[in-house]
PDB file of C-alpha atoms in Angstrom:
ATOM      1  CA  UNK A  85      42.528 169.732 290.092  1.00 60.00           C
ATOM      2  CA  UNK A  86      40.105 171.537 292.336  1.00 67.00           C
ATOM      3  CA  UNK A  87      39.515 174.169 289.456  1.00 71.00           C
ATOM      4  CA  UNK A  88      38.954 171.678 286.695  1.00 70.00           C
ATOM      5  CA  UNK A  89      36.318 169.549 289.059  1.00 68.00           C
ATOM      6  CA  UNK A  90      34.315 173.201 289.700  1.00 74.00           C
ATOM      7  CA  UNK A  91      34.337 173.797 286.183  1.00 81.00           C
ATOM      8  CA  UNK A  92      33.093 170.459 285.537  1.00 79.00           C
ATOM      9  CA  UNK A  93      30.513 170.453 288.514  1.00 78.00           C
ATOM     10  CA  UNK A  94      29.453 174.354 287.199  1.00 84.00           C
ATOM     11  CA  UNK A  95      28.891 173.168 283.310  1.00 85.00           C
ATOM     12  CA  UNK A  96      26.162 170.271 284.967  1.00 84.00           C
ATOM     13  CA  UNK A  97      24.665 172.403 287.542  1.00 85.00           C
ATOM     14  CA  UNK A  98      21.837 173.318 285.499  1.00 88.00           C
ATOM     15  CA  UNK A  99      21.245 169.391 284.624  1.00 88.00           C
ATOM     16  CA  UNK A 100      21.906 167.940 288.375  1.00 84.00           C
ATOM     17  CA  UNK A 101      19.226 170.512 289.557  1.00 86.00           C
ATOM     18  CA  UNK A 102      16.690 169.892 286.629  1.00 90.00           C
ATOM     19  CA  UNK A 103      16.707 166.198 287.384  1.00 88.00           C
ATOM     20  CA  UNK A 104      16.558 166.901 291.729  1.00 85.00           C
ATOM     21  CA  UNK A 105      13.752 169.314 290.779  1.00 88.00           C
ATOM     22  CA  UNK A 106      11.983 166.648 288.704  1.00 91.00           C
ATOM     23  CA  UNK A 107      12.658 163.736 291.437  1.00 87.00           C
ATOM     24  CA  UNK A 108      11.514 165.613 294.299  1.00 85.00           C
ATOM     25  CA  UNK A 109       8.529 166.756 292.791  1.00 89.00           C
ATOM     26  CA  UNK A 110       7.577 162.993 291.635  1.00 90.00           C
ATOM     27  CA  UNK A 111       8.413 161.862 294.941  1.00 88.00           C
ATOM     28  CA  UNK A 112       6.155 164.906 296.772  1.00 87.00           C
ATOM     29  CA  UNK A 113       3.080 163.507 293.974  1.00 90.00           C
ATOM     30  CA  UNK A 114       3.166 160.169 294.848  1.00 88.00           C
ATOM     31  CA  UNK A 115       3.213 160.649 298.873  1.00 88.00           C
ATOM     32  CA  UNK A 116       0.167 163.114 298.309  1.00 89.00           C
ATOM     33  CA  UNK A 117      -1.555 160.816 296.164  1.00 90.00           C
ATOM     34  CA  UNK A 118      -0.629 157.643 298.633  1.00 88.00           C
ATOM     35  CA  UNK A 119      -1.728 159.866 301.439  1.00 86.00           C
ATOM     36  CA  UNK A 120      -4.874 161.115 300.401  1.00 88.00           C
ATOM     37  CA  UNK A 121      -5.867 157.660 299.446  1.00 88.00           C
ATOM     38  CA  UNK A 122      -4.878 156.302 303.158  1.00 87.00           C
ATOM     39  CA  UNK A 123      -6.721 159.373 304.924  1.00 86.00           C
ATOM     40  CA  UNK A 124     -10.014 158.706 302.673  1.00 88.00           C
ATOM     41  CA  UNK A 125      -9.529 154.801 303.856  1.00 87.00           C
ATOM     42  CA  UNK A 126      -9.283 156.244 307.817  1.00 88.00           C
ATOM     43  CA  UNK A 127      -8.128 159.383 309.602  1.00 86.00           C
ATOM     44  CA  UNK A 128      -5.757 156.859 311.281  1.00 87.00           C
ATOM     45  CA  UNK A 129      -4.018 155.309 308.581  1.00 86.00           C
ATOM     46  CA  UNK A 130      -3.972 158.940 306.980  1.00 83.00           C
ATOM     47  CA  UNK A 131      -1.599 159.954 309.723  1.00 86.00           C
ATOM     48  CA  UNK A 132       0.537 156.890 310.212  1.00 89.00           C
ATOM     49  CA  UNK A 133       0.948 156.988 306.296  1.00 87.00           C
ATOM     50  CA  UNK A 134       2.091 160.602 306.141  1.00 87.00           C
ATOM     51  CA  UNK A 135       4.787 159.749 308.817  1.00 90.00           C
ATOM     52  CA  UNK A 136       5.759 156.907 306.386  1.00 89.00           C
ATOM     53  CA  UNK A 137       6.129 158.721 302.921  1.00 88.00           C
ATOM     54  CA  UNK A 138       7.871 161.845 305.175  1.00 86.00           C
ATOM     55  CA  UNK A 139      10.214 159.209 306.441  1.00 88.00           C
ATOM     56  CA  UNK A 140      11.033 157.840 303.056  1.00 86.00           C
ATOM     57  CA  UNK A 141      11.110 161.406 301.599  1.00 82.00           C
ATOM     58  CA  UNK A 142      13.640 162.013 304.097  1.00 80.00           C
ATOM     59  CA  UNK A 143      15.687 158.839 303.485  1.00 81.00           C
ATOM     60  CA  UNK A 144      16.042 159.154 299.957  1.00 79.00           C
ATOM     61  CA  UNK A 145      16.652 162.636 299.403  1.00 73.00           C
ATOM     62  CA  UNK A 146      20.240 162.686 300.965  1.00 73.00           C
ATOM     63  CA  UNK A 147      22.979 163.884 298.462  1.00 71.00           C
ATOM     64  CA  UNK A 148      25.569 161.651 297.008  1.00 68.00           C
ATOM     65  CA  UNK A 149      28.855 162.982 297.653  1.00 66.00           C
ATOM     66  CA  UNK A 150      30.766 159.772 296.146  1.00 66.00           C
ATOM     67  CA  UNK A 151      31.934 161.288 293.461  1.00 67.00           C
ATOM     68  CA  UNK A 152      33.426 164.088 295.144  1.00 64.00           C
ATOM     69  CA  UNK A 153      35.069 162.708 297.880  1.00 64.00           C
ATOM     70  CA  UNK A 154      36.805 159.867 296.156  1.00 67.00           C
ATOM     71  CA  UNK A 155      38.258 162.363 293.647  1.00 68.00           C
ATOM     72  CA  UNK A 156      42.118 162.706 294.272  1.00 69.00           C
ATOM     73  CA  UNK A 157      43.418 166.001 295.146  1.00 68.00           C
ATOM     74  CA  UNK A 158      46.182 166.343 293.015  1.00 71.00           C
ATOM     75  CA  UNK A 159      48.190 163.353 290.745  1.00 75.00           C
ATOM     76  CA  UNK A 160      51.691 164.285 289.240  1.00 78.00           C
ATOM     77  CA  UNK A 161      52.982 161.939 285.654  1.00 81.00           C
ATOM     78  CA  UNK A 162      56.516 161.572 285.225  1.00 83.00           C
ATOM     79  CA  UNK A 163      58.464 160.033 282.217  1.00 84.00           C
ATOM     80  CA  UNK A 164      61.985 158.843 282.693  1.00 86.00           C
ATOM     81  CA  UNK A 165      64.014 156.797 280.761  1.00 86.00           C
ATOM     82  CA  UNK A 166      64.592 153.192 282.163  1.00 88.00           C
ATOM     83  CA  UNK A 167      67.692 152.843 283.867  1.00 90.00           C
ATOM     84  CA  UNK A 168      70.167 149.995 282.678  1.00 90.00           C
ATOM     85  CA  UNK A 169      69.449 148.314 285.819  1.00 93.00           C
ATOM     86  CA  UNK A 170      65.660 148.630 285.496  1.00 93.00           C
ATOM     87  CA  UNK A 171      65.185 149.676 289.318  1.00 94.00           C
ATOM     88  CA  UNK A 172      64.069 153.088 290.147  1.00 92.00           C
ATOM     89  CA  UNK A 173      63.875 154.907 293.538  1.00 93.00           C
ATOM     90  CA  UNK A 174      60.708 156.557 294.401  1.00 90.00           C
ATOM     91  CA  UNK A 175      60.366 159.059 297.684  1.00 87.00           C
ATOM     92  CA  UNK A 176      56.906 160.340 298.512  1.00 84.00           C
ATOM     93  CA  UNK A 177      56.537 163.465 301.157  1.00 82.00           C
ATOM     94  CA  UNK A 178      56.432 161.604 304.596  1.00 80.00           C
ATOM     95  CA  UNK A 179      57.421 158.385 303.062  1.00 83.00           C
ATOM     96  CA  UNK A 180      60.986 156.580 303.211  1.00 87.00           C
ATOM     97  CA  UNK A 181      62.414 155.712 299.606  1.00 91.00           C
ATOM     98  CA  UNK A 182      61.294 152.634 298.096  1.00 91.00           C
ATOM     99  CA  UNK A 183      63.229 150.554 295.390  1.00 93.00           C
ATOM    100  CA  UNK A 184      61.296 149.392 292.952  1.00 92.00           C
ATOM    101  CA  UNK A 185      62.457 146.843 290.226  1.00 94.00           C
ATOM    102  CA  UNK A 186      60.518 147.188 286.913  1.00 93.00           C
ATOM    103  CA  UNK A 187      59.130 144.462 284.811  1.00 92.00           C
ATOM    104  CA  UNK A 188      60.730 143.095 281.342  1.00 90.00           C
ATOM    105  CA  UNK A 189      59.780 145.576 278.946  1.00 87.00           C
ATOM    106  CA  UNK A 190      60.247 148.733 277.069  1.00 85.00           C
ATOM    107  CA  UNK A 191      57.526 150.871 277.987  1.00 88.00           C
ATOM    108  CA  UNK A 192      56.410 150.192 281.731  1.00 89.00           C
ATOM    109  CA  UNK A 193      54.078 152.500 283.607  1.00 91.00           C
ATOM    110  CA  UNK A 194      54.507 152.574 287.506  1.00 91.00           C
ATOM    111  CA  UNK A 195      51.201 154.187 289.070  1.00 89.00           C
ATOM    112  CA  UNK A 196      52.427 155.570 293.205  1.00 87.00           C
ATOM    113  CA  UNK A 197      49.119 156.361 295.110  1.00 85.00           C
ATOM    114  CA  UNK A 198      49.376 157.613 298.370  1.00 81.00           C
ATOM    115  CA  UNK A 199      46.336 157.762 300.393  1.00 75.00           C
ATOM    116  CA  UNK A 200      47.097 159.543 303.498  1.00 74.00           C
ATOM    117  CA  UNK A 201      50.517 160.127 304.808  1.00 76.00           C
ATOM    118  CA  UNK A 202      50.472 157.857 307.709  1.00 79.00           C
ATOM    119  CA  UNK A 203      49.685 154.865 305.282  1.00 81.00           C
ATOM    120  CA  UNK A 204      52.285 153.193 303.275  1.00 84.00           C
ATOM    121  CA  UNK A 205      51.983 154.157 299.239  1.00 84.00           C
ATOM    122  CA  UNK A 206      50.670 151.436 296.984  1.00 86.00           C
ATOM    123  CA  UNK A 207      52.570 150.954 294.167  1.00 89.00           C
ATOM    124  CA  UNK A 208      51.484 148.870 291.203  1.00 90.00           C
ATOM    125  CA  UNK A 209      52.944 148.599 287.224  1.00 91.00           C
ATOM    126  CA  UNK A 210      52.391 147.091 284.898  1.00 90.00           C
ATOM    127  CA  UNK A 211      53.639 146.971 280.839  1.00 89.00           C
ATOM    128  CA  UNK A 212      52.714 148.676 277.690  1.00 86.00           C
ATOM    129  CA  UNK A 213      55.380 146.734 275.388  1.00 82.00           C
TER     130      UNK A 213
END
């Protein structure tokens, strides 16, 4: 997965740094503009303002990693036949194995997510007919 999210995140560089370009400079215009205003008003205000707007710069411009760090690291897809009892047995790395009965259907999709070893797996299904 890590290759396909670099090739992803490579193919938008050129976009995610046109539009931080474009905000920072918008940002930098309107804290000179509310700055110069404030130092024209007094020398006083001037100052407390440009410790203000360099605050805010500061505040705002931190980068949003969401999307990075809630990616998964790697996901696996299975498909097995139901069994005539319609339980299957399911045994994550560091996990015990864990029975799980399927609901009435014909095509059910279990989805195992497992997000850190020390934590027990979360299992949900559900069905598509």
């Amino acid at each position: 997965m890590d290759s396909i999210f670099g090739r992803e995140f490579r193919d938008e560089l050129d976009v995610i740094v046109a539009k931080t370009l474009i905000s920072v400079a918008a940002k930098a215009t309107a804290a000179y503009f509310v700055n110069r205003r404030a130092r024209e008003h007094s020398e006083d205000l001037g100052m407390l303002m440009r410790l203000v707007t360099a605050l805010a710069q500061m505040a705002v411009n931190i980068a949003d990693t969401r999307c990075w760090t809630t990616l998964p690291k790697e996901f696996q897809v299975a498909r097995v036949p139901t069994p005539p009892n319609r339980q299957i047995k399911i045994q994550a790395p560091g996990h015990p194995p864990i029975t799980i009965n399927l609901l009435d259907g014909t095509i059910n999709v279990v989805y195992v997510k497992s997000v850190a070893q020390d934590l027990p797996l979360r299992i949900h299904q559900f069905v598509l007919r």
